[in-house]
XYZ file of C-alpha atoms in Angstrom:
625
model
C -218.119 117.733 180.663
C -217.248 114.123 180.031
C -216.235 112.935 176.533
C -218.983 110.953 174.579
C -217.551 108.375 172.265
C -218.282 108.739 168.507
C -220.375 105.515 168.419
C -222.892 107.011 170.934
C -222.526 110.679 169.899
C -223.402 109.907 166.213
C -225.999 107.288 166.781
C -228.882 107.919 164.382
C -231.917 109.685 165.844
C -234.314 108.970 163.053
C -234.620 106.849 159.863
C -233.139 109.469 157.660
C -229.829 109.260 159.526
C -229.670 105.417 159.181
C -226.793 104.291 157.022
C -226.560 101.007 154.946
C -230.002 99.600 155.890
C -232.219 101.154 153.366
C -234.334 97.966 152.954
C -235.302 98.001 156.584
C -235.959 101.737 156.733
C -238.251 101.623 153.742
C -240.357 98.807 155.069
C -240.853 100.382 158.468
C -241.449 103.853 157.076
C -244.131 102.551 154.773
C -245.828 100.570 157.595
C -245.816 103.632 159.820
C -247.257 105.948 157.188
C -250.037 103.432 156.339
C -250.745 102.457 159.966
C -250.132 98.808 159.168
C -248.289 97.992 162.413
C -247.413 94.445 163.460
C -247.314 93.622 167.147
C -243.805 91.948 167.132
C -240.669 92.734 165.187
C -237.399 90.686 165.044
C -234.183 92.363 163.953
C -231.274 90.138 163.102
C -227.691 90.942 162.117
C -224.118 91.013 163.249
C -222.874 93.356 165.989
C -222.924 97.089 165.361
C -225.283 97.195 162.351
C -228.157 99.130 164.053
C -230.587 96.720 165.714
C -230.934 98.604 168.976
C -230.852 101.932 167.093
C -233.782 100.887 164.842
C -235.712 99.737 167.841
C -235.377 103.140 169.581
C -236.318 105.014 166.415
C -239.363 102.749 166.013
C -240.382 103.437 169.659
C -240.098 107.231 169.071
C -242.142 106.976 165.887
C -244.913 105.148 167.762
C -245.018 107.548 170.668
C -243.926 110.884 169.008
C -246.263 113.767 170.130
C -244.903 116.368 167.711
C -243.252 119.661 168.412
C -246.764 121.175 169.017
C -247.940 118.269 171.137
C -250.601 117.189 168.655
C -248.581 114.790 166.531
C -249.502 111.137 165.895
C -247.796 107.943 164.680
C -245.186 109.133 162.093
C -242.163 107.783 160.208
C -240.242 110.991 160.985
C -240.210 111.650 164.754
C -239.654 115.205 165.756
C -236.881 114.517 168.278
C -237.869 117.411 170.544
C -241.049 116.361 172.238
C -241.022 114.808 175.691
C -241.303 111.127 174.408
C -238.496 111.461 171.916
C -236.200 113.162 174.356
C -236.883 110.626 177.061
C -236.399 107.641 174.747
C -233.061 108.997 173.526
C -231.884 109.501 177.069
C -233.141 106.141 178.250
C -235.759 107.166 180.819
C -239.057 106.825 178.995
C -241.280 104.699 181.374
C -243.245 102.975 178.544
C -240.078 101.826 176.683
C -238.354 98.915 178.358
C -235.080 97.386 177.190
C -234.241 93.913 178.585
C -230.801 92.297 178.039
C -231.585 88.612 177.647
C -227.880 87.742 178.042
C -228.102 88.497 181.811
C -231.873 88.166 182.258
C -232.548 84.868 180.548
C -234.641 82.858 183.142
C -238.386 82.231 183.499
C -238.615 84.664 186.534
C -237.117 87.514 184.532
C -239.587 87.015 181.664
C -242.583 86.709 184.036
C -241.610 89.981 185.732
C -241.527 91.756 182.401
C -244.799 90.291 181.172
C -246.539 91.264 184.381
C -246.210 94.881 183.174
C -248.142 94.040 179.999
C -251.504 94.178 181.731
C -250.968 97.929 182.519
C -251.721 100.593 179.865
C -249.052 103.080 178.894
C -248.478 105.854 181.384
C -247.000 108.581 179.150
C -246.846 107.334 175.576
C -249.265 105.866 173.108
C -247.736 102.333 173.159
C -245.725 100.213 175.504
C -242.620 98.860 173.769
C -240.717 95.949 175.128
C -237.232 95.611 173.546
C -235.521 92.275 174.266
C -231.868 92.294 173.074
C -229.938 89.078 172.329
C -233.191 87.177 172.585
C -231.539 83.936 171.558
C -229.944 83.751 175.024
C -233.262 83.072 176.722
C -233.893 79.517 178.082
C -236.434 77.238 176.632
C -238.816 77.727 179.481
C -238.570 81.528 179.158
C -239.511 81.278 175.528
C -242.464 79.172 176.379
C -243.572 81.670 179.023
C -243.795 84.569 176.460
C -245.456 82.566 173.659
C -249.134 83.384 174.477
C -248.459 87.096 175.201
C -246.316 87.362 172.024
C -249.036 85.845 169.908
C -251.955 87.981 171.143
C -250.686 91.011 173.137
C -252.839 94.044 174.022
C -253.348 96.454 171.318
C -251.139 99.019 173.150
C -248.116 96.591 173.458
C -245.370 96.121 170.860
C -242.572 93.617 171.114
C -239.178 94.321 169.532
C -236.603 91.374 169.532
C -233.005 91.661 168.546
C -230.557 88.805 168.017
C -227.139 88.089 166.410
C -227.966 84.418 166.019
C -231.543 83.807 164.691
C -230.839 80.089 164.184
C -231.103 79.706 168.037
C -234.491 81.332 168.171
C -237.370 78.696 168.238
C -239.551 78.586 165.230
C -242.547 79.233 167.423
C -241.103 82.734 168.141
C -240.069 83.370 164.522
C -243.591 82.607 163.265
C -244.988 85.287 165.510
C -242.739 88.088 164.458
C -241.949 90.257 161.306
C -238.241 89.431 160.684
C -235.868 92.048 159.241
C -232.200 91.130 158.538
C -229.862 94.022 158.935
C -226.937 93.516 156.583
C -223.262 94.031 157.184
C -222.132 97.369 155.637
C -219.848 97.608 152.724
C -216.470 99.323 153.219
C -217.476 102.083 150.835
C -220.547 102.826 153.019
C -218.478 102.857 156.215
C -215.859 105.062 154.500
C -218.498 107.618 153.514
C -219.929 107.799 157.020
C -216.515 108.146 158.624
C -215.726 111.011 156.291
C -218.880 112.726 157.410
C -218.180 112.165 161.111
C -214.592 113.331 161.006
C -215.636 116.351 159.000
C -218.112 117.237 161.862
C -215.361 116.647 164.387
C -212.777 118.714 162.464
C -210.230 115.885 162.487
C -207.842 115.709 159.539
C -207.668 112.282 157.982
C -205.894 110.525 155.069
C -208.179 108.773 152.539
C -206.060 105.630 152.810
C -206.302 105.726 156.639
C -210.027 105.778 156.310
C -209.951 102.795 153.898
C -207.984 100.861 156.407
C -210.418 101.559 159.144
C -213.381 100.754 156.858
C -211.983 97.388 156.056
C -210.973 96.623 159.577
C -214.486 97.228 160.838
C -215.768 94.212 158.831
C -219.233 95.610 158.222
C -219.919 96.938 161.714
C -220.407 100.745 161.945
C -219.952 100.723 165.711
C -216.605 98.957 165.320
C -215.572 101.563 162.658
C -216.397 104.452 165.011
C -214.648 102.788 167.930
C -211.464 102.154 165.815
C -211.706 105.738 164.629
C -211.773 106.969 168.335
C -208.684 104.791 168.973
C -206.865 106.005 165.838
C -207.566 109.663 166.826
C -206.066 109.041 170.231
C -203.119 107.128 168.791
C -202.385 109.817 166.104
C -202.724 112.739 168.609
C -205.782 114.253 166.945
C -205.219 113.319 163.249
C -205.482 110.141 161.077
C -202.420 109.153 159.024
C -201.991 105.936 157.102
C -198.694 104.970 158.791
C -200.125 105.465 162.231
C -203.331 103.660 161.481
C -201.367 100.739 160.020
C -199.203 100.530 163.108
C -202.189 100.668 165.341
C -204.036 97.864 163.445
C -200.859 95.866 163.104
C -201.491 95.483 159.366
C -198.797 95.046 156.809
C -197.789 97.956 154.768
C -199.229 97.678 151.238
C -195.567 98.104 149.909
C -194.652 94.837 151.547
C -197.630 93.079 150.065
C -196.819 94.477 146.604
C -193.214 93.382 146.986
C -194.373 89.816 147.980
C -196.701 89.558 144.967
C -194.027 90.848 142.567
C -191.538 88.254 143.882
C -194.058 85.462 143.516
C -194.883 86.530 139.932
C -191.150 86.434 139.057
C -190.418 83.204 140.964
C -187.990 84.990 143.337
C -188.043 82.968 146.564
C -185.159 84.901 148.111
C -187.178 88.177 148.052
C -190.181 86.427 149.521
C -188.242 85.101 152.511
C -186.501 88.498 153.036
C -189.852 90.293 152.996
C -191.261 87.884 155.528
C -188.112 88.500 157.813
C -188.812 92.147 157.488
C -192.421 91.731 158.615
C -191.077 89.791 161.612
C -188.674 92.552 162.597
C -191.509 95.180 162.344
C -193.760 92.906 164.426
C -196.555 92.990 161.777
C -199.312 90.344 161.916
C -198.961 87.437 159.636
C -202.732 87.046 159.445
C -203.158 90.649 158.472
C -200.470 90.222 155.777
C -202.506 87.384 154.196
C -205.585 89.348 154.523
C -204.077 92.305 152.649
C -202.733 89.954 150.021
C -206.232 88.422 149.558
C -207.733 91.904 149.074
C -205.060 92.857 146.467
C -205.370 89.517 144.662
C -209.102 89.842 144.474
C -208.815 93.167 142.822
C -206.168 91.660 140.496
C -208.470 88.861 139.580
C -211.319 91.344 138.837
C -208.976 93.450 136.688
C -207.886 90.478 134.757
C -211.403 89.251 134.062
C -212.737 92.769 133.365
C -209.879 95.004 132.157
C -210.361 98.721 132.953
C -212.806 98.049 135.864
C -210.583 99.726 138.486
C -211.926 102.787 140.245
C -210.058 105.793 138.786
C -210.360 107.736 142.084
C -208.555 105.015 143.909
C -204.795 105.712 144.086
C -203.986 102.027 144.209
C -205.850 101.317 140.987
C -202.765 101.691 138.740
C -200.636 99.525 141.067
C -203.295 96.740 141.088
C -203.433 96.939 137.227
C -199.635 96.621 137.022
C -199.567 93.537 139.254
C -202.424 91.980 137.335
C -200.336 92.251 134.147
C -197.359 90.538 135.787
C -199.140 87.311 136.874
C -201.362 84.963 134.865
C -204.940 84.662 135.841
C -204.711 80.974 136.935
C -201.796 81.734 139.289
C -203.729 84.653 140.699
C -206.583 82.400 141.597
C -204.230 79.837 143.049
C -202.404 82.287 145.200
C -205.747 83.758 146.434
C -207.034 80.374 147.452
C -203.663 79.565 149.246
C -203.924 82.949 151.220
C -207.416 82.130 152.327
C -206.554 78.634 153.385
C -203.177 79.724 154.874
C -204.891 81.907 157.441
C -206.333 78.744 159.060
C -202.886 77.212 159.159
C -201.157 80.002 161.129
C -202.525 78.837 164.460
C -201.334 75.317 163.864
C -197.680 76.164 163.284
C -195.339 76.923 166.261
C -194.196 80.173 164.539
C -196.738 82.136 162.514
C -194.038 83.779 160.462
C -192.643 80.288 159.429
C -196.236 79.359 158.534
C -196.490 82.533 156.419
C -193.254 81.654 154.710
C -194.494 78.196 153.810
C -197.838 79.478 152.531
C -196.075 81.962 150.195
C -193.432 79.486 149.014
C -196.110 76.893 148.253
C -197.006 78.824 145.103
C -193.443 78.564 143.952
C -193.537 74.787 144.395
C -196.472 74.548 141.943
C -195.254 77.359 139.671
C -193.799 76.208 136.315
C -190.012 76.855 136.107
C -189.803 79.439 133.292
C -191.544 79.823 130.032
C -189.776 76.789 128.524
C -191.625 74.423 130.842
C -194.928 75.954 129.764
C -193.976 75.690 126.096
C -192.943 72.191 126.496
C -196.214 71.290 128.282
C -198.285 72.952 125.520
C -196.271 71.525 122.605
C -195.730 68.097 123.990
C -198.568 66.605 122.015
C -197.216 68.273 118.793
C -193.847 66.613 119.025
C -195.344 63.116 119.192
C -196.406 61.104 116.101
C -200.163 61.295 115.568
C -201.860 58.190 116.828
C -204.232 56.335 114.694
C -207.761 56.472 116.009
C -209.073 53.158 117.269
C -212.608 52.170 116.289
C -214.771 50.201 118.672
C -214.361 46.415 118.432
C -216.981 44.961 116.045
C -218.854 41.821 116.502
C -217.464 38.846 114.546
C -219.775 37.384 111.941
C -220.349 33.565 111.916
C -217.634 31.649 109.987
C -217.920 28.366 108.333
C -214.252 27.531 108.891
C -212.169 28.080 111.946
C -209.252 29.147 109.719
C -208.448 32.915 109.957
C -209.154 35.123 107.083
C -206.172 36.216 105.041
C -204.678 39.562 106.164
C -205.119 42.535 103.810
C -202.071 44.405 102.510
C -200.987 47.503 104.284
C -202.693 50.660 103.304
C -201.684 54.311 103.660
C -202.735 56.270 106.670
C -205.252 58.415 104.857
C -206.916 55.298 103.488
C -206.969 53.754 106.854
C -208.749 56.799 108.337
C -211.326 56.936 105.591
C -212.370 53.288 105.146
C -214.019 51.441 108.048
C -212.645 47.992 109.036
C -214.368 44.891 107.656
C -217.169 43.533 109.648
C -215.492 40.154 110.338
C -212.240 41.683 111.742
C -211.016 43.102 115.023
C -209.307 46.536 115.045
C -205.760 46.362 116.478
C -204.544 49.165 118.771
C -201.372 50.855 117.666
C -199.039 52.303 120.278
C -195.382 53.028 120.529
C -193.467 50.605 122.763
C -190.315 51.551 124.645
C -189.928 48.429 126.796
C -190.196 44.621 126.195
C -193.887 43.865 125.802
C -195.241 41.167 128.214
C -198.825 41.367 127.082
C -200.026 38.543 124.824
C -199.713 39.457 121.093
C -200.618 37.515 118.044
C -197.372 38.177 116.155
C -194.997 41.081 116.685
C -195.004 43.247 113.605
C -192.413 45.998 113.191
C -193.331 49.122 111.316
C -191.790 52.552 111.050
C -193.443 55.335 113.026
C -196.436 56.864 111.450
C -197.282 53.644 109.493
C -200.549 51.927 109.932
C -200.563 48.220 110.513
C -202.806 45.790 108.843
C -205.775 44.537 110.757
C -205.048 41.426 112.874
C -207.598 38.593 113.001
C -208.173 37.198 116.483
C -207.445 33.474 116.699
C -210.641 32.385 118.330
C -210.185 31.265 121.891
C -206.712 30.079 121.379
C -204.267 32.195 123.415
C -201.654 34.002 121.351
C -197.995 33.101 121.649
C -196.031 35.046 124.318
C -192.884 36.689 122.993
C -189.683 35.857 124.823
C -188.999 38.039 127.831
C -185.384 38.698 126.597
C -186.442 40.168 123.388
C -185.469 43.887 122.977
C -187.214 46.056 120.465
C -186.112 49.515 119.444
C -188.088 52.477 120.857
C -189.773 53.283 117.592
C -191.231 49.845 116.988
C -194.944 49.502 116.730
C -196.840 46.309 117.467
C -200.464 45.238 116.870
C -202.244 43.629 119.782
C -205.363 41.544 118.942
C -208.520 42.304 120.784
C -210.661 39.464 122.182
C -214.214 39.791 121.023
C -217.101 38.474 123.000
C -219.387 36.043 121.250
C -222.573 37.323 119.780
C -224.796 35.016 121.802
C -224.066 34.845 125.535
C -223.733 31.470 127.082
C -226.852 30.318 128.790
C -226.562 29.863 132.532
C -226.259 26.275 133.541
C -229.616 24.954 134.922
C -229.357 23.517 138.367
C -229.217 19.759 138.419
C -232.572 18.084 139.247
C -233.051 16.106 142.473
C -231.938 12.476 142.166
C -232.864 10.771 145.458
C -230.388 8.205 146.767
C -230.221 5.911 149.772
C -227.363 7.842 151.285
C -229.228 11.086 150.674
C -232.214 9.864 152.629
C -229.938 8.948 155.569
C -228.073 12.331 155.447
C -231.380 14.276 155.206
C -232.643 12.689 158.441
C -229.250 13.317 160.253
C -229.102 16.980 159.140
C -232.806 17.481 159.955
C -232.131 16.284 163.465
C -229.089 18.605 163.905
C -231.048 21.653 162.635
C -234.096 20.848 164.816
C -231.853 20.732 167.890
C -229.956 23.889 166.728
C -226.732 21.952 167.041
C -225.472 23.658 163.969
C -225.948 27.270 162.851
C -224.691 29.866 160.399
C -221.994 28.526 157.968
C -221.983 25.091 159.544
C -225.645 24.602 158.965
C -225.285 25.747 155.342
C -222.476 23.288 154.829
C -224.705 20.485 156.176
C -227.827 21.540 154.093
C -225.875 22.122 150.806
C -223.740 18.947 150.974
C -224.396 15.516 149.596
C -223.321 12.332 151.393
C -221.420 10.365 148.725
C -220.071 7.479 150.762
C -219.755 6.281 154.362
C -218.005 3.604 156.030
C -217.112 2.852 159.688
C -215.588 6.007 161.074
C -215.475 8.133 157.896
C -218.047 9.899 155.753
C -217.405 11.638 152.349
C -219.414 14.804 151.532
C -219.626 16.833 148.395
C -220.454 20.552 148.009
C -220.768 22.770 144.914
C -219.253 25.897 146.297
C -215.669 26.164 147.572
C -216.631 28.879 149.999
C -218.504 26.330 152.069
C -215.493 24.067 152.409
C -213.757 25.797 155.238
C -211.681 23.955 157.917
C -213.468 25.650 160.797
C -216.912 24.661 159.435
C -215.768 20.992 158.858
C -214.471 20.804 162.369
C -217.651 22.209 163.967
C -219.817 19.902 161.841
C -217.755 16.930 162.902
C -218.125 17.948 166.557
C -221.883 18.267 166.212
C -222.085 14.773 164.568
C -219.983 13.247 167.409
C -222.339 14.836 169.905
C -225.340 13.360 168.081
C -223.839 9.769 168.340
C -221.958 9.590 165.015
C -218.348 9.035 165.901
C -216.960 9.685 162.443
C -214.490 12.015 160.565
C -215.481 14.016 157.615
C -213.783 14.825 154.204
C -215.341 17.273 151.857
C -214.832 17.493 148.106
C -216.083 20.033 145.581
C -218.326 18.820 142.691
C -221.863 18.613 141.326
C -224.603 17.816 143.956
C -227.863 16.005 143.065
C -229.218 14.948 146.429
C -228.744 17.334 149.363
C -230.991 18.288 152.259
C -231.491 21.726 150.722
C -232.591 20.286 147.522
C -234.971 17.968 149.280
C -236.419 20.869 151.208
C -236.808 22.885 148.004
C -238.532 20.027 146.187
C -240.948 19.515 149.174
C -241.676 23.302 149.253
C -242.288 23.315 145.410
C -244.656 20.371 145.804
C -246.580 22.112 148.535
C -246.794 25.206 146.457
C -248.115 23.352 143.448
C -250.676 21.612 145.634
C -251.879 24.886 147.052
C -252.145 26.452 143.607
C -254.226 23.441 142.417
C -256.642 23.862 145.432
C -257.149 27.609 144.701
C -257.537 27.073 140.942
C -259.971 24.240 141.453
C -262.166 26.001 143.922
C -265.721 26.625 142.458
C -265.906 30.141 143.876
C -262.659 31.189 142.332
C -263.689 29.683 138.967
C -266.960 31.580 139.094
C -265.236 34.887 139.867
C -262.770 34.346 136.983
C -265.540 33.312 134.607
C -268.159 35.962 135.483
C -266.079 38.963 136.425
C -262.769 38.446 134.709
C -260.936 38.151 138.006
C -257.229 37.135 137.979
C -255.111 35.517 140.604
C -252.118 37.775 141.462
C -248.901 35.826 140.719
C -247.053 34.931 143.885
C -249.983 35.636 146.154
C -250.764 31.923 146.840
C -248.826 30.569 149.816
C -249.259 27.023 151.265
C -250.686 26.898 154.776
């Protein structure tokens, strides 16, 4: 008799044997007991979590005939009737499984749906199970839409996928969706214990923990790895053999690395990595093991005493947690996670592993003295006097500065606010020649508070000579410039003052713009400039903005004038402009706007509406035609 692998031999036959998917089992069991059956189900989840198994159990529940042949729809199929036996063996004529990964076209879907018009032959319902449904083509999805929305009463659809994001929303909206979760290592460990006990295979608890973590939430992967471990260990499971099979680092190596990092011992770290290289253990699995240990260390540091007493590694994790500060634990955990992505980029994965581990030592403080110095650095410095915000200066009748008050003790300076007409000076130790402007260098012993310095209006303070050398303990007071209470009013644009030269320049520029001889910045230069003077062969222009006075713009404007019949050279100066083509255009537009507003306001109908109904003209809505 051929050997049946554990993943198939111990496939659940009913909902009671399902492990780790209680939320799905409860929902389906209640629906079956209350006869509230949907016509389409969608099961999603990663590989090996039970999607096909749930589909088969659901098909048996719908078609179970009972041990006496008189059963009906039930949440607990008998497993002995003809329908249950045939579904388990894969030969039930009314249960069809379609692999959409290899049958993904329109023709495959049409051949399946052609069977939907026929009633069940043996069972109570026809069940179409489409696995990896996200692999179907777009036309195949469209082919099944109508049948999936309104199937015959004897037809049930069961869809399964590992990537629900690729399933169209038109399919999702027609199905009840159940998400099968990845199983926790503890759940996998418990099921493996039950399976190995039934198989009479001796196993170490630590070996089962390794297999449970290596399965990564998939029960099928866990049973497959267990089959491999039994063959590798000659009928028994031992921790050393399982570690060698998985290529994972011995937990002793991981503990030694973490201890060396906690003590800042780079030599031990490098030697341990070399030992891993000699043993041929995976660098990625080493970082994975370290991440698992560091995660438990972080939990132990945050919640002391939370370790599982039945776990033999709990005491070791607690000891490591006491050796390393919590912030370094978090830092090393983050580096291990990110370091796994860097292994493939390095030419040698063990060199990359060494760099990842030594990176913590590069950021680790060198001894307790450095930490103490970092914490007490602010305590060794003299206390700085708090600086109040600069206050507005009150109007003064005389430009002369107010007399400086006498120096006061530090306690008084902290208690009394500064006068309203003064500016608070910032006090700071200086260790190099000061090049910033100061009113008058004032020397004072450390810890003394300087008298308030009155700012000297808009007059710049005298700059100290560059060669002056002050001792490191000298303190100076720097005056703060205070903005005036009333902001300066923006200068109003100069009014249009028509000139004879302006009239001539307006006509010339209007001709250039009409013929599109000037564009972009050259056109702006022509419109914003004023013709100040002209003689034979030379014209003088004036602009208000320096940004318009560019050599390239001047040359292009000169070329355009020469092409228009004005053989002249241009020179441009910067200054106030009172008569430019742009100002003339603005004045003309304003005149048209005022005329249009006068026409509207003088219209009898508008006046009647405003008088009788209180109508108002929306500002800005009047535009000249």
